[in-house]
Amino acid sequence: MTRDVVIVGGGIAGLSAAWHLRHRDVLLLEAGDRLGGRMRSDERGDYWLNYGAHLFPAPGTLVDRITAECELETVPVTGGMMGLAVGDAILDGGRVESYPFRLPLSVRERIAFARAGVKVQLAVRRYHAAANRYDFENDRSFADFLGPLPPKVHAIFSCAAHRATGELDELAAGAGIGLFALVWAGKGSLIARNLRGGTGQLPAAMGRELGDRARTHARVEAVRADGDELAVSVNGEEVRARHVIMAANAPYASPLVGPVAPQAADALAKLTYGAFLSVAVETRETTAMPYDGVYAIATPGRVFDMFTNQAHALRVGPRTPGGSLMLFTGAQQAAALMRESDEVIVERFLADLHAMYPQTRGVIANATVQRWELGNVYASPGRGALQPALEGALGTHENLHLAGDYFAELGTMEAAAQTGLAAAERVDSRIREAVNV
Ligand SMILES: Cc1cc2nc3c(=O)[nH]c(=O)nc-3n(C[C@H](O)[C@H](O)[C@H](O)COP(=O)(O)OP(=O)(O)OC[C@H]3O[C@@H](n4cnc5c(N)ncnc54)[C@H](O)[C@@H]3O)c2cc1C
């Protein structure tokens, strides 16, 4: 029996493809024990813990549309998303432009911070106007673009770069500028909502609809051409398919597509990923917390880069007991720290949380570590040149299609879902054409 399409990988890219092809004979194979990939959460009474993706895109986007089709609800993030904490100073309100004057910095550091900020702001305008984002400022690093910075200012910009899981000298200048374009868009940005009940609700609901057409514990080991079809090896079985949508992360996808599309395999192997390490913290306070009105604070110089208040969406009406935080760090610091035991990681994260907010002492119910070795994909210098090898239908019979967040300069759920949709539409029209011939 030959399937219409086999999809490899059950993150939002693969799920989005399966969702749009569910009227076909589709089979999705996911290596892990759950669907969702980097979308993972657990419910905790009225609250939820998020371990990975947390900010959902705006109404009108693809992810928002699928969320509505699954009868799930996103709620807007109304609290501050651009807080910055340096030393004992926590700035969680006011204009970003005022930060250089409100932080505990020397005159020299203030000038360097303001100067670099203006430079990035001007570049963000060019970024928005750029016709091709892959090639925009892609020939030098973000560190080269910024020029030399005093250590404290370097730490602030590094902390922002860690959202892309790269260091300043690893990110392409364009990717660093694009990151600030996204962050500065703030609440007007494409990503400023939370999924009620936790991010993992979405892949779980999509999985329920797909039923036995989505299998977990199914790690694909090989893909080979067999006549004008493809044969997919999984758990000692070979599944034949007219089309394969490869939606595994690039480093896993590369050897799998090698025999069918060597140039794409080569480009996939060159894409750069960095690590994320997150700690989801359940709290049991009975009184208001100073961060109740805040969503996210960047925390340079701490063991985590970002403090986020995942209970924020529920802080309307009377203050109910309890709360949910997600603290995370990215790039080289995350990669180094994830080698430690869970106990050591939790101890270090909580020590910094208590230093930042002493009110959190004695109210920690539990803290769970999540290691994301492939936390996010980021564009490094030269990334633009890889793009042509990844696009369109691949293989001699043009029946292999790639999907995944690595098509974007910075991985997001929306970017990943869009690539799944594009692959699905291509496959669907090819199947229709074949039937009509
Ligand atoms: C801490 C963190 C915070 C984030 N915050 C946000 C945010 O706020 N907003 C946002 O939009 N995005 C955010 N992201 C990014 C977002 O999660 C990703 O861009 C998106 O979910 C990627 O989807 P994907 O399907 O491309 O990849 P993945 O979700 O990684 O899915 C790939 C899947 O392929 C599977 N796979 C790999 N190899 C095989 C194989 N051989 N056989 C079968 N299956 C295989 C993997 O197990 C995995 O499930 C965040 C990510 C992290 C880690």
Coordinates of C-alpha atoms and ligand atoms in Angstrom, one line a residue:
M1 CA 0.0 0.0 0.0
T2 CA 1.3 3.5 -0.9
R3 CA 0.3 6.5 1.2
D4 CA -0.4 9.8 -0.4
V5 CA 2.1 11.5 2.0
V6 CA 4.3 10.7 5.0
I7 CA 5.2 13.5 7.3
V8 CA 8.4 13.2 9.4
G9 CA 8.3 15.2 12.6
G10 CA 5.4 16.2 14.8
G11 CA 6.3 19.8 15.7
I12 CA 4.0 22.6 14.5
A13 CA 5.6 22.5 11.0
G14 CA 4.7 18.8 10.6
L15 CA 1.4 19.1 12.3
S16 CA 0.4 22.1 10.2
A17 CA 1.2 20.1 7.1
A18 CA -0.9 17.1 8.4
W19 CA -3.7 19.4 9.3
H20 CA -4.0 20.8 5.8
L21 CA -3.7 17.3 4.2
R22 CA -6.1 15.5 6.6
H23 CA -8.5 14.9 3.7
R24 CA -5.7 12.7 2.2
D25 CA -4.2 9.4 3.1
V26 CA -1.6 11.0 5.4
L27 CA 0.7 9.5 8.1
L28 CA 2.7 11.7 10.5
L29 CA 5.7 10.0 12.3
E30 CA 7.1 11.6 15.4
A31 CA 10.2 10.3 17.2
G32 CA 9.2 11.5 20.7
D33 CA 6.6 10.4 23.1
R34 CA 4.3 13.4 22.4
L35 CA 3.4 15.7 19.6
G36 CA 4.4 19.4 19.6
G37 CA 8.2 19.4 19.6
R38 CA 9.3 22.7 21.1
M39 CA 5.7 23.4 22.1
R40 CA 5.3 21.8 25.5
S41 CA 3.2 22.6 28.6
D42 CA 1.6 21.0 31.6
E43 CA -1.7 22.0 33.3
R44 CA -1.5 22.9 37.0
G45 CA -5.1 23.6 38.3
D46 CA -6.1 27.1 37.0
Y47 CA -2.5 27.7 35.9
W48 CA -0.2 26.0 33.4
L49 CA 3.5 25.6 33.1
N50 CA 5.2 26.4 29.7
Y51 CA 8.6 24.9 28.9
G52 CA 9.1 26.1 25.3
A53 CA 7.2 28.4 23.0
H54 CA 4.8 30.7 24.9
L55 CA 4.0 33.8 22.8
F56 CA 1.3 33.1 20.2
P57 CA 0.9 35.2 17.0
A58 CA -1.9 37.7 16.4
P59 CA -5.4 37.1 15.0
G60 CA -5.3 36.6 11.3
T61 CA -2.2 34.4 11.4
L62 CA -2.1 30.8 10.4
V63 CA -1.4 29.5 14.0
D64 CA -4.3 31.6 15.2
R65 CA -6.6 30.2 12.6
I66 CA -5.7 26.6 13.5
T67 CA -6.1 27.4 17.2
A68 CA -9.6 28.6 16.5
E69 CA -10.4 25.5 14.4
C70 CA -9.3 23.4 17.4
E71 CA -11.7 25.5 19.6
L72 CA -8.9 26.8 21.7
E73 CA -8.6 30.4 22.9
T74 CA -5.6 32.8 23.0
V75 CA -5.6 35.8 25.3
P76 CA -3.6 39.0 24.7
V77 CA -0.5 39.8 26.8
T78 CA -1.2 43.2 28.2
G79 CA 1.7 43.5 30.7
G80 CA 5.2 44.8 29.9
M81 CA 7.2 42.6 27.6
M82 CA 10.4 44.6 27.4
G83 CA 11.4 44.9 31.0
L84 CA 15.2 45.0 31.7
A85 CA 16.8 44.2 35.0
V86 CA 20.5 45.1 35.6
G87 CA 21.9 44.6 39.1
D88 CA 19.2 45.7 41.6
A89 CA 17.4 47.9 39.1
I90 CA 14.3 46.4 37.5
L91 CA 12.8 48.6 34.7
D92 CA 9.5 47.1 33.9
G93 CA 7.7 50.2 32.5
G94 CA 8.4 53.4 30.5
R95 CA 10.0 53.8 27.1
V96 CA 12.9 51.6 26.0
E97 CA 14.8 54.8 24.8
S98 CA 14.9 55.9 28.5
Y99 CA 16.7 52.7 29.7
P100 CA 20.3 54.0 29.2
F101 CA 19.5 56.8 31.6
R102 CA 17.7 54.8 34.2
L103 CA 20.1 51.8 34.6
P104 CA 23.0 51.7 37.0
L105 CA 25.7 52.5 34.3
S106 CA 28.7 54.8 34.2
V107 CA 28.6 57.8 31.8
R108 CA 30.8 55.9 29.4
E109 CA 28.5 52.9 29.5
R110 CA 25.4 55.0 29.1
I111 CA 26.8 56.7 26.0
A112 CA 27.9 53.4 24.5
F113 CA 24.5 51.8 25.2
A114 CA 22.5 54.8 23.7
R115 CA 24.8 54.9 20.7
A116 CA 24.5 51.2 19.9
G117 CA 20.7 51.5 20.5
V118 CA 20.3 54.3 17.9
K119 CA 22.5 52.3 15.5
V120 CA 20.2 49.3 15.8
Q121 CA 17.0 51.4 15.6
L122 CA 18.2 52.9 12.3
A123 CA 19.0 49.5 11.0
V124 CA 15.6 48.1 12.0
R125 CA 14.1 50.7 9.5
R126 CA 16.3 49.3 6.7
Y127 CA 15.4 45.7 7.8
H128 CA 11.6 46.5 7.4
A129 CA 12.3 47.9 4.0
A130 CA 14.6 45.0 2.8
A131 CA 13.2 43.0 -0.1
N132 CA 15.2 39.8 0.9
R133 CA 15.7 39.2 4.6
Y134 CA 18.0 36.3 4.0
D135 CA 20.6 38.5 2.3
F136 CA 20.0 41.6 4.5
E137 CA 23.3 42.3 6.4
N138 CA 24.3 38.7 6.1
D139 CA 28.0 39.0 5.4
R140 CA 29.1 40.1 8.9
S141 CA 28.3 39.2 12.5
F142 CA 26.1 41.2 14.8
A143 CA 29.2 41.8 17.0
D144 CA 31.0 43.4 14.0
F145 CA 28.0 45.5 13.2
L146 CA 27.8 46.8 16.9
G147 CA 31.5 47.4 17.2
P148 CA 33.3 47.3 20.6
L149 CA 31.1 47.6 23.6
P150 CA 32.0 48.0 27.4
P151 CA 31.4 44.7 29.2
K152 CA 28.1 45.7 30.9
V153 CA 26.6 46.9 27.6
H154 CA 27.9 43.8 25.8
A155 CA 26.0 41.7 28.4
I156 CA 22.8 43.6 27.7
F157 CA 23.0 43.1 23.9
S158 CA 24.1 39.4 24.4
C159 CA 21.1 38.8 26.6
A160 CA 18.9 39.9 23.7
A161 CA 20.8 37.8 21.2
H162 CA 20.3 34.8 23.4
R163 CA 16.6 34.9 22.5
A164 CA 17.9 33.7 19.1
T165 CA 20.2 31.2 20.9
G166 CA 23.3 32.8 19.4
E167 CA 26.1 34.9 20.8
L168 CA 26.8 38.3 19.2
D169 CA 29.7 37.0 17.2
E170 CA 27.7 34.0 16.0
L171 CA 24.5 35.8 14.7
A172 CA 24.6 37.5 11.4
A173 CA 24.1 41.2 11.7
G174 CA 20.8 41.0 9.9
A175 CA 19.5 38.3 12.3
G176 CA 20.5 40.5 15.3
I177 CA 18.7 43.5 13.8
G178 CA 15.7 41.4 12.9
L179 CA 15.5 40.2 16.5
F180 CA 15.3 43.8 17.8
A181 CA 12.7 44.5 15.1
L182 CA 10.6 41.8 16.7
V183 CA 11.2 42.7 20.3
W184 CA 10.6 46.4 19.7
A185 CA 7.3 45.8 18.0
G186 CA 6.3 44.9 21.6
K187 CA 2.6 44.4 22.2
G188 CA 1.9 45.5 18.6
S189 CA 4.0 42.6 17.6
L190 CA 3.0 39.4 15.8
I191 CA 3.7 37.4 18.9
A192 CA 1.9 38.8 21.9
R193 CA -0.7 36.3 23.1
N194 CA -0.8 33.2 25.3
L195 CA -2.8 30.1 24.7
R196 CA -5.2 29.6 27.6
G197 CA -4.3 26.3 29.3
G198 CA -0.7 26.2 27.9
T199 CA 1.0 26.0 24.6
G200 CA 0.9 22.2 24.5
Q201 CA -2.9 22.3 24.2
L202 CA -2.6 23.1 20.5
P203 CA -0.5 20.1 19.3
A204 CA -2.6 17.8 21.6
A205 CA -5.9 19.0 20.0
M206 CA -4.4 18.6 16.5
G207 CA -3.2 15.1 17.5
R208 CA -6.8 14.2 18.7
E209 CA -8.2 15.2 15.4
L210 CA -5.6 13.3 13.4
G211 CA -6.1 10.2 15.5
D212 CA -4.1 7.2 14.3
R213 CA -2.8 9.2 11.4
A214 CA -0.2 10.7 13.8
R215 CA 2.1 8.2 15.5
T216 CA 4.5 8.9 18.3
H217 CA 7.5 6.7 19.3
A218 CA 8.1 6.6 15.5
R219 CA 11.7 7.7 14.7
V220 CA 12.3 7.7 11.0
E221 CA 15.7 6.1 10.3
A222 CA 16.0 6.4 6.5
V223 CA 14.2 7.7 3.4
R224 CA 15.1 6.3 -0.1
A225 CA 13.8 6.6 -3.6
D226 CA 12.0 3.6 -4.9
G227 CA 10.9 4.2 -8.5
D228 CA 8.8 7.4 -8.5
E229 CA 7.8 6.8 -4.8
L230 CA 9.7 7.1 -1.6
A231 CA 10.2 4.4 1.1
V232 CA 10.4 5.6 4.7
S233 CA 12.0 3.3 7.3
V234 CA 10.5 3.4 10.8
N235 CA 10.6 0.9 13.7
G236 CA 11.7 -1.9 11.4
E237 CA 8.9 -1.2 8.9
E238 CA 9.0 0.4 5.5
V239 CA 6.2 2.8 4.6
R240 CA 5.8 3.8 1.0
A241 CA 4.6 7.2 0.0
R242 CA 4.0 9.3 -3.1
H243 CA 5.3 12.4 -1.2
V244 CA 7.3 12.9 2.0
I245 CA 7.3 16.2 3.9
M246 CA 10.4 16.3 6.0
A247 CA 9.6 18.4 9.1
A248 CA 12.3 17.2 11.5
N249 CA 14.9 19.7 12.8
A250 CA 17.6 20.4 10.2
P251 CA 20.4 18.4 11.8
Y252 CA 18.1 15.3 11.9
A253 CA 16.6 16.0 8.5
S254 CA 20.0 16.3 6.8
P255 CA 21.1 12.6 6.8
L256 CA 17.5 11.5 6.1
V257 CA 17.2 13.6 2.9
G258 CA 20.8 12.9 1.8
P259 CA 20.1 9.9 -0.5
V260 CA 17.2 11.8 -2.3
A261 CA 18.4 15.4 -2.3
P262 CA 22.1 15.7 -1.5
Q263 CA 22.3 19.5 -2.1
A264 CA 19.5 20.2 0.4
A265 CA 21.2 17.8 2.8
D266 CA 24.4 19.8 2.6
A267 CA 22.5 23.1 3.2
L268 CA 20.6 21.6 6.1
A269 CA 23.8 20.5 7.8
K270 CA 25.2 24.0 7.6
L271 CA 22.2 25.7 9.4
T272 CA 23.1 26.8 12.9
Y273 CA 21.2 26.0 16.1
G274 CA 21.8 27.1 19.6
A275 CA 20.5 25.7 23.0
F276 CA 17.8 26.9 25.3
L277 CA 17.5 25.8 28.9
S278 CA 14.3 26.6 30.7
V279 CA 13.0 26.1 34.2
A280 CA 9.2 26.1 34.7
V281 CA 8.4 27.3 38.2
E282 CA 5.0 26.7 40.0
T283 CA 4.5 29.1 42.9
R284 CA 2.0 29.1 45.8
E285 CA 1.9 32.7 47.0
T286 CA -1.3 33.9 48.6
T287 CA -0.7 37.7 48.1
A288 CA 0.1 39.9 45.1
M289 CA 3.6 39.8 43.6
P290 CA 5.5 42.8 42.2
Y291 CA 5.6 41.2 38.8
D292 CA 1.8 40.6 38.5
G293 CA 1.4 43.3 35.8
V294 CA 4.6 42.3 33.9
Y295 CA 5.1 39.6 31.3
A296 CA 8.8 39.5 30.4
I297 CA 12.0 41.0 31.8
A298 CA 15.4 40.5 30.2
T299 CA 18.0 39.8 32.9
P300 CA 21.6 40.2 31.7
G301 CA 24.2 39.0 34.1
R302 CA 21.9 36.4 35.8
V303 CA 22.0 32.6 35.2
F304 CA 18.8 33.0 33.2
D305 CA 18.4 35.6 30.4
M306 CA 14.7 36.0 30.7
F307 CA 12.1 36.1 33.4
T308 CA 8.6 35.5 32.2
N309 CA 5.3 35.5 34.2
Q310 CA 3.2 32.8 32.6
A311 CA 0.2 33.5 35.0
H312 CA 0.0 37.0 33.6
A313 CA -3.1 36.3 31.5
L314 CA -5.0 35.3 34.6
R315 CA -4.3 38.4 36.6
V316 CA -7.7 40.0 35.9
G317 CA -10.2 40.4 38.8
P318 CA -9.3 39.4 42.3
R319 CA -5.8 38.0 42.9
T320 CA -6.0 34.2 43.2
P321 CA -3.3 32.2 45.1
G322 CA -0.5 30.6 43.1
G323 CA 1.4 31.4 39.9
S324 CA 3.5 30.1 37.1
L325 CA 6.9 31.5 35.9
M326 CA 9.2 30.4 33.1
L327 CA 12.9 31.3 33.4
F328 CA 15.2 30.6 30.5
T329 CA 18.7 31.1 29.1
G330 CA 20.0 30.6 25.6
A331 CA 23.2 30.1 23.5
Q332 CA 26.5 29.0 25.0
Q333 CA 25.6 29.6 28.6
A334 CA 22.6 27.3 28.2
A335 CA 24.6 24.6 26.4
A336 CA 27.2 24.6 29.2
L337 CA 24.7 24.6 32.1
M338 CA 22.5 21.9 30.7
R339 CA 25.3 19.4 31.4
E340 CA 24.7 19.9 35.1
S341 CA 22.1 17.9 37.1
D342 CA 18.5 19.1 37.4
E343 CA 19.2 19.8 41.1
V344 CA 22.1 22.1 40.3
I345 CA 20.2 23.9 37.6
V346 CA 17.2 24.5 39.8
E347 CA 19.3 25.7 42.7
R348 CA 21.1 28.2 40.5
F349 CA 18.0 29.5 38.8
L350 CA 16.0 29.8 42.1
A351 CA 18.9 31.6 43.8
D352 CA 18.9 34.3 41.1
L353 CA 15.1 34.4 41.1
H354 CA 15.1 35.1 44.9
A355 CA 17.8 37.7 44.5
M356 CA 15.7 39.5 41.9
Y357 CA 12.4 39.1 43.7
P358 CA 12.9 38.2 47.4
Q359 CA 9.1 37.8 47.6
T360 CA 9.5 34.4 45.8
R361 CA 11.3 32.9 48.8
G362 CA 9.3 30.2 50.5
V363 CA 6.6 30.1 47.8
I364 CA 8.1 27.7 45.3
A365 CA 5.9 24.6 44.9
N366 CA 8.2 23.0 42.3
A367 CA 10.6 23.7 39.5
T368 CA 11.1 21.6 36.4
V369 CA 14.0 21.7 34.0
Q370 CA 13.7 21.4 30.3
R371 CA 16.8 21.0 28.1
W372 CA 16.4 22.0 24.4
E373 CA 19.7 21.1 22.8
L374 CA 18.3 22.4 19.5
G375 CA 16.5 25.4 21.1
N376 CA 16.3 27.6 18.1
V377 CA 17.8 28.2 14.7
Y378 CA 19.6 31.4 13.9
A379 CA 21.1 32.9 10.8
S380 CA 24.8 33.1 10.9
P381 CA 26.9 35.0 8.3
G382 CA 26.5 33.4 4.9
R383 CA 23.1 31.9 5.7
G384 CA 21.5 33.6 2.7
A385 CA 23.5 31.5 0.2
L386 CA 21.9 28.3 1.6
Q387 CA 18.3 29.3 0.8
P388 CA 18.0 28.2 -2.9
A389 CA 18.9 24.6 -2.0
L390 CA 16.1 24.3 0.5
E391 CA 13.2 25.6 -1.5
G392 CA 10.6 23.9 -3.6
A393 CA 10.0 20.3 -4.5
L394 CA 13.2 18.2 -4.2
G395 CA 14.5 14.9 -5.6
T396 CA 14.4 13.5 -9.1
H397 CA 10.6 13.0 -8.8
E398 CA 10.1 16.3 -7.0
N399 CA 8.3 14.4 -4.2
L400 CA 10.4 15.5 -1.2
H401 CA 9.4 18.7 0.6
L402 CA 11.1 20.4 3.5
A403 CA 9.3 22.2 6.4
G404 CA 10.5 23.7 9.6
D405 CA 11.2 26.9 11.4
Y406 CA 14.7 27.0 9.9
F407 CA 13.3 28.8 6.9
A408 CA 12.9 31.9 9.0
E409 CA 15.7 34.2 10.2
L410 CA 14.4 33.4 13.7
G411 CA 12.3 30.3 14.5
T412 CA 8.7 30.9 15.6
M413 CA 5.6 28.8 15.7
E414 CA 4.1 30.9 12.9
A415 CA 7.1 30.6 10.7
A416 CA 7.2 26.8 11.2
A417 CA 3.4 26.4 10.6
Q418 CA 3.6 28.5 7.4
T419 CA 6.3 26.2 5.9
G420 CA 4.1 23.1 6.7
L421 CA 1.2 24.8 4.9
A422 CA 3.4 25.6 1.9
A423 CA 4.6 22.0 1.6
A424 CA 1.1 20.7 2.1
E425 CA -0.4 22.9 -0.6
R426 CA 2.4 21.8 -3.0
V427 CA 1.7 18.1 -2.3
D428 CA -2.1 18.6 -2.5
S429 CA -1.9 20.2 -6.0
R430 CA 0.6 17.5 -7.2
I431 CA -1.8 14.8 -6.1
R432 CA -4.7 16.5 -7.7
E433 CA -2.8 16.9 -11.0
A434 CA -1.8 13.2 -10.9
V435 CA -5.5 12.1 -10.4
N436 CA -6.6 14.4 -13.3
V437 CA -4.0 13.1 -15.8
Ligands
LIG1 C1 12.3 28.0 25.2 C2 11.7 28.3 23.9 C3 10.9 29.5 23.8 C4 10.3 29.8 22.6 N1 9.4 30.8 22.5 C5 8.7 31.0 21.4 C6 7.6 32.0 21.4 O1 7.3 32.6 22.5 N2 6.9 32.1 20.3 C7 7.1 31.4 19.1 O2 6.4 31.6 18.2 N3 8.2 30.5 19.1 C8 8.9 30.3 20.2 N4 9.9 29.3 20.2 C9 10.2 28.7 18.9 C10 9.2 27.6 18.5 O3 9.0 26.7 19.5 C11 9.7 26.9 17.3 O4 10.2 27.8 16.3 C12 8.7 26.0 16.6 O5 7.9 25.3 17.6 C13 9.4 25.0 15.8 O6 8.6 24.0 15.2 P1 9.1 22.9 14.2 O7 8.0 22.0 13.9 O8 9.9 23.5 13.1 O9 10.2 22.1 15.1 P2 10.1 21.2 16.4 O10 9.0 21.7 17.2 O11 11.4 21.1 16.9 O12 9.6 19.8 15.8 C14 10.4 18.9 15.1 C15 10.0 17.5 15.5 O13 10.7 16.6 14.7 C16 10.9 15.4 15.5 N5 11.9 14.6 14.8 C17 13.2 14.8 14.7 N6 13.9 13.8 14.1 C18 12.9 12.9 13.8 C19 12.9 11.6 13.2 N7 14.0 11.1 12.7 N8 11.7 10.9 13.0 C20 10.6 11.5 13.5 N9 10.5 12.7 14.1 C21 11.7 13.4 14.3 C22 11.3 16.0 16.8 O14 11.1 15.0 17.9 C23 10.3 17.2 16.9 O15 9.1 16.8 17.6 C24 10.5 29.0 21.4 C25 11.3 27.8 21.5 C26 11.9 27.5 22.7 C27 12.7 26.2 22.8

